[in-house]
Coordinates of C-alpha atoms in Angstrom, one line a residue:
Chain A
M99 CA -46.6 -9.9 -17.2
T100 CA -43.1 -11.0 -18.1
E101 CA -43.1 -9.8 -21.7
P102 CA -42.6 -6.1 -21.3
Q103 CA -40.0 -6.7 -18.7
H104 CA -38.2 -9.0 -21.1
H105 CA -38.3 -6.3 -23.8
S106 CA -37.0 -3.5 -21.6
A107 CA -34.2 -5.8 -20.4
T108 CA -33.0 -6.6 -23.9
R109 CA -33.2 -3.0 -24.9
K110 CA -31.1 -2.0 -21.9
K111 CA -28.6 -4.7 -22.8
R112 CA -28.4 -3.4 -26.4
I113 CA -27.7 0.2 -25.3
K114 CA -25.4 -0.8 -22.5
G115 CA -21.9 0.4 -23.1
F116 CA -23.0 2.9 -25.8
E117 CA -24.7 5.5 -23.6
G118 CA -21.6 7.8 -23.8
L119 CA -21.5 7.5 -27.6
L120 CA -25.2 8.3 -27.8
L121 CA -24.7 11.6 -26.1
F122 CA -22.1 12.5 -28.7
V123 CA -24.5 11.7 -31.5
F124 CA -27.3 13.7 -29.7
L125 CA -25.0 16.7 -29.3
G126 CA -23.9 16.5 -33.0
I127 CA -27.6 16.5 -34.1
C128 CA -28.3 19.5 -31.8
W129 CA -25.3 21.3 -33.4
Q130 CA -26.5 20.5 -36.9
L131 CA -30.0 21.6 -36.2
T132 CA -29.2 24.8 -34.4
T133 CA -26.7 25.9 -37.1
T134 CA -29.0 25.0 -40.1
M135 CA -32.6 25.4 -38.9
L136 CA -32.5 28.4 -36.6
P137 CA -32.6 31.9 -38.0
L138 CA -29.5 33.1 -36.3
R139 CA -28.6 36.8 -36.5
N140 CA -24.9 36.4 -37.0
A141 CA -24.6 33.1 -38.8
S142 CA -20.9 33.3 -39.3
L143 CA -20.4 32.9 -35.6
Y144 CA -22.1 29.5 -35.7
P145 CA -20.3 27.3 -38.3
T146 CA -22.1 24.1 -39.2
P147 CA -20.5 20.7 -38.5
A148 CA -19.7 20.2 -42.1
V149 CA -17.9 23.6 -42.5
T150 CA -16.1 23.1 -39.2
F151 CA -15.0 19.6 -40.2
K152 CA -13.6 20.9 -43.5
A153 CA -11.8 23.7 -41.7
L154 CA -10.3 21.0 -39.4
I155 CA -9.0 19.0 -42.3
D156 CA -7.7 22.1 -44.1
S157 CA -5.8 23.3 -41.1
L158 CA -4.6 20.0 -39.9
P159 CA -0.9 20.6 -41.0
E160 CA -1.0 23.9 -39.1
L161 CA -2.6 22.3 -36.1
L162 CA 0.0 19.5 -36.1
K163 CA 2.8 22.0 -36.2
G164 CA 1.1 23.9 -33.4
T165 CA 0.8 20.7 -31.4
W166 CA 4.5 20.1 -31.7
S167 CA 5.2 23.6 -30.6
S168 CA 2.8 23.3 -27.7
F169 CA 4.3 20.0 -26.6
L170 CA 7.8 21.5 -26.6
I171 CA 6.4 23.6 -23.7
L172 CA 4.1 21.1 -22.1
V173 CA 6.4 18.0 -22.0
P174 CA 9.4 19.6 -20.3
G175 CA 7.4 21.7 -17.9
Y176 CA 5.1 18.8 -17.0
F177 CA 7.7 16.1 -16.6
L178 CA 10.0 18.3 -14.6
A179 CA 7.0 19.0 -12.3
V180 CA 6.2 15.3 -12.0
I181 CA 9.7 14.3 -11.2
L182 CA 10.5 17.1 -8.7
G183 CA 7.0 17.2 -7.3
A184 CA 7.0 13.4 -6.6
L185 CA 10.6 13.4 -5.1
W186 CA 10.2 16.4 -3.0
G187 CA 6.7 15.4 -1.9
I188 CA 8.0 12.0 -0.7
V189 CA 10.8 13.7 1.2
V190 CA 8.4 16.3 2.8
G191 CA 5.8 13.7 3.5
S192 CA 8.2 11.3 5.3
V193 CA 10.8 13.5 7.0
K194 CA 9.1 15.2 9.9
W195 CA 11.4 18.3 10.4
I196 CA 11.4 19.0 6.6
H197 CA 7.7 18.8 6.7
R198 CA 7.5 21.3 9.5
A199 CA 9.9 23.6 7.6
F200 CA 8.2 23.4 4.2
D201 CA 4.6 22.9 4.9
P202 CA 3.7 26.5 5.9
F203 CA 5.2 27.8 2.6
A204 CA 3.5 25.1 0.6
K205 CA 0.2 26.0 2.2
V206 CA 0.6 29.6 1.1
A207 CA 2.1 29.1 -2.3
A208 CA 0.1 26.1 -3.6
P209 CA -3.3 27.8 -3.8
I210 CA -2.1 30.8 -5.8
P211 CA -3.7 30.4 -9.3
P212 CA -0.7 29.8 -11.5
T213 CA -2.2 31.9 -14.3
V214 CA -1.2 35.1 -12.4
Y215 CA 2.4 34.2 -12.9
I216 CA 2.2 34.4 -16.7
P217 CA 2.8 38.1 -17.3
Y218 CA 5.7 38.2 -14.9
A219 CA 7.2 35.0 -16.3
I220 CA 7.0 36.4 -19.8
A221 CA 8.7 39.6 -18.6
L222 CA 11.3 37.7 -16.6
M223 CA 12.5 35.0 -18.9
P224 CA 14.6 35.5 -22.0
S225 CA 12.1 33.7 -24.3
F226 CA 8.4 33.0 -24.5
R227 CA 9.0 29.2 -24.5
I228 CA 11.1 29.3 -21.3
S229 CA 8.5 31.4 -19.5
A230 CA 5.7 29.2 -20.6
I231 CA 7.6 26.1 -19.5
M232 CA 8.1 27.7 -16.1
V233 CA 4.4 28.5 -15.7
V234 CA 3.4 25.0 -16.8
F235 CA 5.9 23.6 -14.3
I236 CA 4.6 25.7 -11.4
G237 CA 1.0 24.7 -12.2
A238 CA 1.7 21.0 -12.4
F239 CA 4.2 20.9 -9.6
W240 CA 1.8 21.7 -6.7
P241 CA -0.8 19.0 -7.3
V242 CA 1.8 16.4 -7.8
F243 CA 3.7 17.6 -4.7
V244 CA 0.7 17.9 -2.4
N245 CA -0.5 14.4 -3.4
A246 CA 2.9 12.8 -3.1
A247 CA 3.4 14.3 0.3
A248 CA 0.0 13.2 1.5
G249 CA 0.6 9.6 0.2
A250 CA 4.1 9.5 1.8
A251 CA 2.8 10.8 5.1
L252 CA 0.0 8.2 5.2
V253 CA 2.1 5.1 4.4
P254 CA 0.1 2.3 6.2
L255 CA 1.6 1.2 9.4
R256 CA 1.8 -2.4 8.1
Y257 CA 4.3 -1.4 5.4
R258 CA 6.4 0.5 8.0
D259 CA 6.3 -2.6 10.2
N260 CA 7.4 -4.8 7.4
A261 CA 10.2 -2.4 6.4
G262 CA 11.4 -2.4 10.0
I263 CA 11.4 -6.2 10.2
L264 CA 13.4 -6.5 7.0
G265 CA 15.9 -4.0 8.4
F266 CA 15.5 -1.4 5.7
G267 CA 17.6 1.7 6.0
R268 CA 16.1 5.1 5.4
F269 CA 16.9 5.4 1.7
E270 CA 15.8 1.8 1.0
Y271 CA 12.6 2.5 2.9
M272 CA 11.9 5.5 0.8
R273 CA 12.7 3.8 -2.5
R274 CA 11.1 0.4 -1.9
V275 CA 8.2 1.2 0.4
V276 CA 7.3 4.9 0.5
F277 CA 7.5 5.4 -3.2
P278 CA 5.4 2.5 -4.3
A279 CA 2.9 3.1 -1.4
A280 CA 2.5 6.8 -2.5
L281 CA 2.3 6.0 -6.2
P282 CA -1.6 5.9 -6.3
N283 CA -1.5 9.4 -4.8
I284 CA 1.2 10.6 -7.2
F285 CA -0.9 9.5 -10.1
S286 CA -3.9 11.4 -8.8
G287 CA -1.7 14.4 -8.6
M288 CA -0.4 13.8 -12.1
A289 CA -3.9 13.8 -13.5
V290 CA -4.8 17.1 -11.9
G291 CA -1.4 18.4 -12.9
L292 CA -1.9 17.4 -16.5
A293 CA -5.3 19.1 -16.8
L294 CA -3.8 22.3 -15.2
A295 CA -0.8 22.1 -17.5
F296 CA -3.0 22.2 -20.6
I297 CA -4.9 25.2 -19.2
L298 CA -1.8 27.1 -18.4
L299 CA -0.2 26.2 -21.7
T300 CA -3.1 27.5 -23.8
V301 CA -3.6 30.6 -21.6
A302 CA 0.1 31.4 -21.9
E303 CA -0.1 30.9 -25.7
L304 CA -2.9 33.4 -25.8
F305 CA -0.6 35.9 -24.2
G306 CA 2.5 35.8 -26.2
A307 CA 3.1 32.8 -28.5
N308 CA 3.6 32.9 -32.3
Q309 CA 2.5 29.3 -32.7
G310 CA 0.8 26.6 -30.7
L311 CA -2.7 25.4 -30.0
G312 CA -3.9 28.4 -27.9
R313 CA -2.3 30.7 -30.4
F314 CA -4.2 29.0 -33.3
V315 CA -7.5 29.7 -31.6
Q316 CA -6.7 33.3 -30.7
Y317 CA -5.3 34.0 -34.2
Y318 CA -8.4 32.9 -36.1
A319 CA -10.7 34.5 -33.6
D320 CA -8.9 37.8 -34.3
Y321 CA -9.6 37.3 -38.0
A322 CA -13.2 36.2 -37.3
D323 CA -12.5 32.8 -39.1
Y324 CA -14.9 31.0 -36.7
P325 CA -14.9 27.6 -38.5
R326 CA -11.2 27.4 -38.0
M327 CA -11.4 28.7 -34.5
V328 CA -14.1 26.1 -33.5
A329 CA -12.0 23.4 -35.3
G330 CA -9.1 24.6 -33.1
I331 CA -11.1 24.2 -29.9
L332 CA -12.3 20.8 -30.9
Y333 CA -8.8 19.7 -31.8
T334 CA -7.4 21.0 -28.6
G335 CA -10.0 19.1 -26.7
M336 CA -9.1 15.9 -28.6
V337 CA -5.4 16.4 -27.8
T338 CA -6.1 16.9 -24.2
F339 CA -8.4 13.9 -24.1
A340 CA -5.8 11.7 -25.8
S341 CA -3.1 12.9 -23.3
M342 CA -5.3 12.1 -20.3
A343 CA -6.2 8.7 -21.8
L344 CA -2.5 8.0 -22.2
L345 CA -1.8 8.9 -18.6
D346 CA -4.7 6.7 -17.5
F347 CA -3.4 3.8 -19.5
V348 CA 0.1 4.2 -18.0
K349 CA -1.5 4.4 -14.5
R350 CA -3.3 1.2 -15.0
R351 CA -0.2 -0.6 -16.1
V352 CA 1.9 0.8 -13.2
L353 CA -0.7 0.4 -10.5
F354 CA -1.6 -3.1 -11.5
W355 CA -1.6 -4.2 -7.8
V356 CA -4.1 -1.6 -6.7
R357 CA -7.5 -3.2 -6.4
Chain B
M198 CA 14.7 0.5 10.6
S199 CA 16.9 1.4 13.4
G200 CA 17.7 -2.1 14.5
T201 CA 20.7 -1.6 16.7
D202 CA 20.9 -4.7 18.9
R203 CA 24.0 -6.5 18.0
L204 CA 24.2 -9.5 15.7
T205 CA 26.7 -11.2 17.9
N206 CA 26.2 -11.8 21.6
G207 CA 29.7 -11.7 23.1
D208 CA 30.5 -11.1 26.7
N209 CA 27.1 -10.0 28.0
K210 CA 25.4 -13.2 27.0
K211 CA 23.5 -14.2 30.1
D212 CA 22.2 -17.6 29.5
P213 CA 22.8 -19.6 26.4
G214 CA 19.5 -21.5 26.7
I215 CA 17.3 -18.4 26.8
A216 CA 16.3 -16.8 23.5
L217 CA 13.9 -14.1 24.8
S218 CA 13.3 -12.8 28.2
I219 CA 10.6 -10.3 29.2
E220 CA 11.3 -8.7 32.6
H221 CA 8.6 -6.7 34.5
V222 CA 7.3 -5.3 31.2
S223 CA 4.4 -2.9 31.3
F224 CA 2.9 -1.2 28.3
A225 CA 0.3 1.5 27.8
Y226 CA -1.5 3.2 24.9
D227 CA -2.0 6.8 26.1
T228 CA -3.4 6.2 29.6
A229 CA -4.9 2.8 29.0
L230 CA -2.7 0.1 30.5
V231 CA -2.5 -2.8 28.1
L232 CA 0.1 -5.0 29.7
K233 CA 1.0 -5.1 33.4
D234 CA 4.2 -6.5 34.8
I235 CA 4.8 -9.3 32.3
N236 CA 7.6 -11.8 33.1
L237 CA 8.3 -14.5 30.6
T238 CA 11.3 -16.4 29.2
V239 CA 11.4 -18.3 26.0
A240 CA 14.0 -21.0 25.6
E241 CA 16.0 -21.5 22.4
G242 CA 14.0 -23.7 20.0
E243 CA 10.9 -23.5 22.1
F244 CA 7.4 -23.1 20.5
V245 CA 5.4 -20.8 22.9
A246 CA 1.8 -20.2 22.1
V247 CA 0.5 -17.0 23.7
L248 CA -3.2 -17.4 24.2
G249 CA -5.7 -14.8 25.2
P250 CA -9.0 -13.2 24.4
S251 CA -9.1 -10.2 22.2
G252 CA -8.0 -7.0 24.0
C253 CA -5.7 -8.8 26.3
G254 CA -2.6 -7.2 24.8
K255 CA -1.2 -10.3 23.1
T256 CA -0.5 -8.4 19.9
S257 CA 1.1 -5.6 21.9
L258 CA 3.3 -8.2 23.5
L259 CA 4.4 -9.5 20.2
R260 CA 5.1 -6.0 18.8
L261 CA 7.2 -5.4 21.9
L262 CA 9.2 -8.5 21.3
A263 CA 9.6 -7.5 17.6
G264 CA 10.9 -4.1 18.7
L265 CA 8.0 -2.3 16.9
E266 CA 6.9 -0.8 20.2
K267 CA 8.9 0.2 23.3
P268 CA 7.8 -0.9 26.8
G269 CA 6.8 1.7 29.3
N270 CA 8.5 -0.2 32.1
G271 CA 10.8 -3.2 32.3
K272 CA 13.0 -4.6 29.6
I273 CA 13.0 -7.1 26.9
L274 CA 16.2 -9.1 26.1
H275 CA 17.0 -11.2 23.0
Q276 CA 19.9 -13.5 23.8
G277 CA 20.9 -11.2 26.6
N278 CA 20.8 -8.0 24.5
P279 CA 18.2 -5.4 25.0
V280 CA 15.7 -5.1 22.2
T281 CA 15.8 -1.5 20.9
G282 CA 14.1 -1.8 17.6
P283 CA 13.1 -4.2 14.9
N284 CA 15.9 -6.5 13.7
I285 CA 16.1 -9.3 11.2
L286 CA 17.1 -11.5 14.2
R287 CA 13.4 -11.6 14.9
G288 CA 11.1 -12.3 11.9
V289 CA 7.4 -11.5 12.1
V290 CA 4.5 -13.0 10.3
F291 CA 1.4 -10.8 10.6
Q292 CA -2.2 -11.8 10.2
D293 CA -2.5 -10.8 6.6
Y294 CA 0.0 -8.2 5.5
S295 CA 3.5 -9.5 5.6
L296 CA 4.0 -9.1 1.8
F297 CA 4.4 -6.0 -0.3
P298 CA 1.5 -6.0 -2.8
W299 CA 3.6 -4.3 -5.6
L300 CA 6.1 -7.1 -5.6
N301 CA 5.6 -10.7 -6.8
L302 CA 6.3 -13.6 -4.4
Q303 CA 9.9 -14.0 -5.7
D304 CA 10.7 -10.4 -5.2
N305 CA 9.1 -10.3 -1.8
L306 CA 11.4 -13.2 -0.8
T307 CA 14.5 -11.9 -2.4
I308 CA 14.3 -8.7 -0.4
A309 CA 14.6 -10.9 2.7
I310 CA 17.3 -13.1 1.2
N311 CA 19.2 -10.0 0.3
K312 CA 19.2 -9.0 4.0
A313 CA 20.1 -12.5 5.3
R314 CA 23.0 -13.1 2.8
K315 CA 24.6 -10.1 1.2
G316 CA 26.5 -10.2 -2.0
L317 CA 24.5 -12.8 -3.9
G318 CA 23.8 -12.5 -7.6
R319 CA 20.3 -12.1 -8.9
A320 CA 20.1 -15.6 -10.2
E321 CA 21.2 -17.1 -7.0
R322 CA 18.8 -15.1 -5.0
N323 CA 15.9 -16.1 -7.2
K324 CA 16.9 -19.7 -6.9
I325 CA 16.9 -19.6 -3.1
A326 CA 13.5 -17.8 -3.2
E327 CA 12.2 -20.6 -5.3
E328 CA 13.5 -23.2 -2.8
Y329 CA 11.7 -21.5 0.0
L330 CA 8.5 -21.3 -2.0
D331 CA 8.8 -25.0 -2.7
L332 CA 9.3 -25.6 1.0
V333 CA 5.9 -24.1 1.8
G334 CA 4.1 -25.7 -1.1
L335 CA 4.1 -22.8 -3.5
Q336 CA 5.9 -24.4 -6.4
G337 CA 5.7 -22.4 -9.6
M338 CA 4.1 -19.4 -8.0
A339 CA 7.2 -17.2 -8.0
T340 CA 5.9 -14.6 -10.4
R341 CA 2.4 -14.3 -8.9
H342 CA 1.5 -11.2 -7.0
P343 CA -0.1 -11.3 -3.5
Y344 CA -3.5 -10.1 -4.9
E345 CA -3.6 -13.0 -7.4
I346 CA -3.4 -15.7 -4.7
S347 CA -5.6 -16.9 -1.8
G348 CA -5.2 -15.8 1.8
G349 CA -3.8 -19.2 2.6
M350 CA -1.1 -18.9 -0.1
R351 CA -0.2 -15.4 1.1
Q352 CA 0.4 -16.8 4.6
R353 CA 2.5 -19.6 3.2
A354 CA 4.5 -17.0 1.3
A355 CA 4.8 -14.9 4.5
I356 CA 6.2 -17.9 6.3
A357 CA 8.6 -18.6 3.5
R358 CA 9.7 -15.0 3.7
S359 CA 10.5 -15.1 7.4
L360 CA 12.3 -18.4 6.9
A361 CA 14.3 -16.8 4.1
L362 CA 15.2 -14.0 6.4
G363 CA 17.0 -16.5 8.5
S364 CA 15.8 -15.1 11.8
P365 CA 16.4 -17.5 14.7
V366 CA 13.3 -16.2 16.3
L367 CA 9.9 -16.1 14.6
L368 CA 7.1 -14.0 16.0
M369 CA 3.6 -14.9 14.6
D370 CA 0.6 -12.7 15.2
E371 CA -2.5 -14.8 14.6
P372 CA -1.1 -15.8 11.3
F373 CA -3.9 -18.1 10.5
G374 CA -6.7 -16.1 12.0
A375 CA -8.1 -14.9 8.7
L376 CA -8.1 -18.3 7.0
D377 CA -10.9 -20.8 6.5
P378 CA -10.8 -23.9 8.7
V379 CA -9.3 -26.2 6.1
N380 CA -6.5 -23.9 5.1
R381 CA -6.0 -23.2 8.8
V382 CA -5.4 -26.8 9.6
R383 CA -3.1 -27.2 6.5
L384 CA -0.9 -24.3 7.6
Q385 CA -0.8 -25.5 11.2
D386 CA 0.5 -28.8 10.0
L387 CA 3.0 -27.1 7.7
L388 CA 4.3 -25.0 10.5
L389 CA 4.7 -28.0 12.8
Q390 CA 6.4 -29.9 10.0
L391 CA 8.8 -27.0 9.5
C392 CA 9.5 -26.8 13.2
R393 CA 10.4 -30.4 13.4
S394 CA 12.9 -30.2 10.5
S395 CA 16.3 -29.2 11.9
S396 CA 17.1 -26.8 9.0
T397 CA 14.0 -24.7 9.6
R398 CA 13.7 -25.1 13.3
R399 CA 13.2 -21.7 15.0
T400 CA 12.2 -20.3 18.4
I401 CA 8.6 -19.4 17.9
V402 CA 6.2 -17.1 19.8
F403 CA 2.8 -17.7 18.3
V404 CA -0.1 -15.5 19.3
T405 CA -3.6 -16.8 19.0
H406 CA -7.1 -16.7 20.7
D407 CA -7.9 -20.2 19.7
V408 CA -7.4 -22.7 22.6
E409 CA -7.1 -25.8 20.3
E410 CA -4.6 -24.1 18.0
A411 CA -2.5 -23.1 21.0
L412 CA -2.5 -26.6 22.5
Y413 CA -1.9 -28.2 19.1
L414 CA 1.1 -26.1 18.1
G415 CA 2.7 -25.0 21.4
D416 CA 5.3 -26.8 23.5
R417 CA 4.1 -24.4 26.1
V418 CA 0.9 -22.3 26.4
V419 CA 1.1 -18.9 28.1
V420 CA -2.4 -17.7 28.9
L421 CA -3.0 -13.9 29.2
G422 CA -5.9 -12.4 31.2
T423 CA -7.4 -9.1 30.2
T424 CA -7.6 -5.5 31.5
P425 CA -4.7 -5.1 31.9
G426 CA -3.1 -8.0 30.1
R427 CA -1.0 -10.2 32.4
V428 CA 0.0 -13.8 32.6
I429 CA -2.6 -15.9 34.3
A430 CA -1.2 -19.3 33.5
D431 CA 1.9 -20.9 32.0
I432 CA 1.3 -24.5 31.0
N433 CA 3.7 -27.0 29.6
V434 CA 1.9 -29.1 27.0
P435 CA 2.8 -32.7 27.9
F436 CA 2.3 -34.3 24.5
D437 CA 5.5 -35.4 22.7
G438 CA 6.7 -34.4 19.3
K439 CA 4.9 -37.1 17.2
R440 CA 1.5 -35.7 17.4
Q441 CA -1.3 -36.9 15.3
R442 CA -4.0 -34.3 15.0
R443 CA -6.9 -36.8 15.4
D444 CA -5.4 -38.8 18.2
L445 CA -4.5 -35.6 20.0
F446 CA -8.0 -34.1 19.8
L447 CA -9.5 -37.3 21.2
A448 CA -7.0 -37.6 24.0
K449 CA -8.4 -37.2 27.5
E450 CA -5.5 -35.0 28.6
F451 CA -6.0 -32.7 25.7
R452 CA -9.7 -32.2 26.5
Q453 CA -8.8 -31.7 30.1
L454 CA -6.3 -29.0 29.4
E455 CA -8.7 -27.3 27.1
E456 CA -11.3 -27.3 29.8
E457 CA -8.9 -26.0 32.4
I458 CA -7.9 -23.1 30.1
S459 CA -11.5 -22.3 29.4
A460 CA -12.1 -22.2 33.1
L461 CA -9.2 -19.8 33.5
Y462 CA -10.7 -17.6 30.9
H463 CA -14.0 -17.5 32.7
E464 CA -12.5 -16.9 36.1
D465 CA -10.7 -13.9 34.7
I466 CA -13.8 -12.5 33.1
E467 CA -15.8 -12.9 36.3
R468 CA -13.0 -11.2 38.2
Q469 CA -13.2 -8.3 35.8
L470 CA -17.0 -8.1 36.2
E471 CA -16.7 -7.9 40.0
A472 CA -13.9 -5.4 39.8
G473 CA -15.9 -3.3 37.4
S474 CA -18.9 -3.2 39.8
V475 CA -16.7 -1.9 42.6
A476 CA -14.8 0.8 40.7
F477 CA -14.1 2.0 37.2
G478 CA -10.4 1.4 36.9
A479 CA -8.3 2.9 34.1
G480 CA -8.4 -0.4 32.4
A481 CA -12.2 -0.3 32.1
L482 CA -11.7 2.2 29.2
I483 CA -10.3 -0.4 26.9

């Protein structure tokens, strides 16, 4: 009676923690099988893992250069959005009359898909880089702002009471209480904002860049070099993942007190 | 945050012996009357335990004294000056949230020390914070965060913070209500010990629903009835300062007082039941 249970228990224990990895292995096998075993009509559209991997290694210098170029857009746009979104969100969330003044505009402007700004931004701004920074900024600003404002508006009564008892002035209250209390929300907004920033970055690069990650993919698609194109997609995925992981790491360090 | 009552009490000081006075105070949440015509004075250095069942408005009374709420009617004076908002003259210890979770104990205390004594250097502030932590038995815990320590330690730190704030009046809202019995007794004794030492002696209003706790700690026990909250008894506790917990709890007078207060509780509840069967007053909504 107990034997099979024991077996399945140890098996579960062995797999535990590796389920995610197993899925990658499974998908890799599927990729290998579909590209080598199936009689595909247009084989060049489906590069095998080996060919793709070689293309990835070969174009690594170009990809790294493209990453640098992309980050010159992403980093300024994103960080500007985080700083201004968090500050303005805290102000709007905690000062009632400013909230009344700004909230209707935010409700209308925030839901506009930021991709629609791209053509106009490119036409408006003197260089592609500045227009792309602007679009990334707009895209990342709203999630950070909306979350920061919500966090600031919902500062628990107990913190407000404490601030009152300690005799905090308005600025001290914002800095020492509202800001830390809203930080979990700000980080949620930052995660959404970062994902959006990557989308906007690559879409903007499809439009008008002469280098960068999105540009890399578009360029090799134009030349029907699908191994490099797929390598570019995978590489972009890895960069995005690494950036999100970094943000998550920072979040854990900063929000150590959130349980 | 808008504490505007004055730090000094110059000409309009009414009575030097009276720390807090509550005059004809009523308080309502929306339409539900929570407190009705409360009159109470607390002398300087007095330890008043406010005792009442849940829902009697004792927390509201404390928040009114702190300036965190405004009375609908009547007025509240602190050393003769009207209370218009929270002020560091009146420190508060809440049930379990007097500390900021993102600051370690030392920083939680230095915020208060900063308010009490301006212009101190960082090292000095930290040193004073450590002294206060020592005082409540939290030696070497300065760099711990509230989430890393037990509820009892958090309340010790909260008491240390209010002492560090230097407030002459300490308002305590069931500060030991969330603790296990052993820690509860430990902290009660710590509080009494601090009250007896001249350097940390304060005027204290201590809210509780526990009859024993009120009698053990208070020089005076004010009993509140419910719906709406009002004073139904004001009892001077006749035991002197050198109380021993065990002797006290065995004492005949103590048991008698405890019974009297329980009887008062019961009377009040019965009156409520009778009133309820006659008419549904506004208070029945609570």
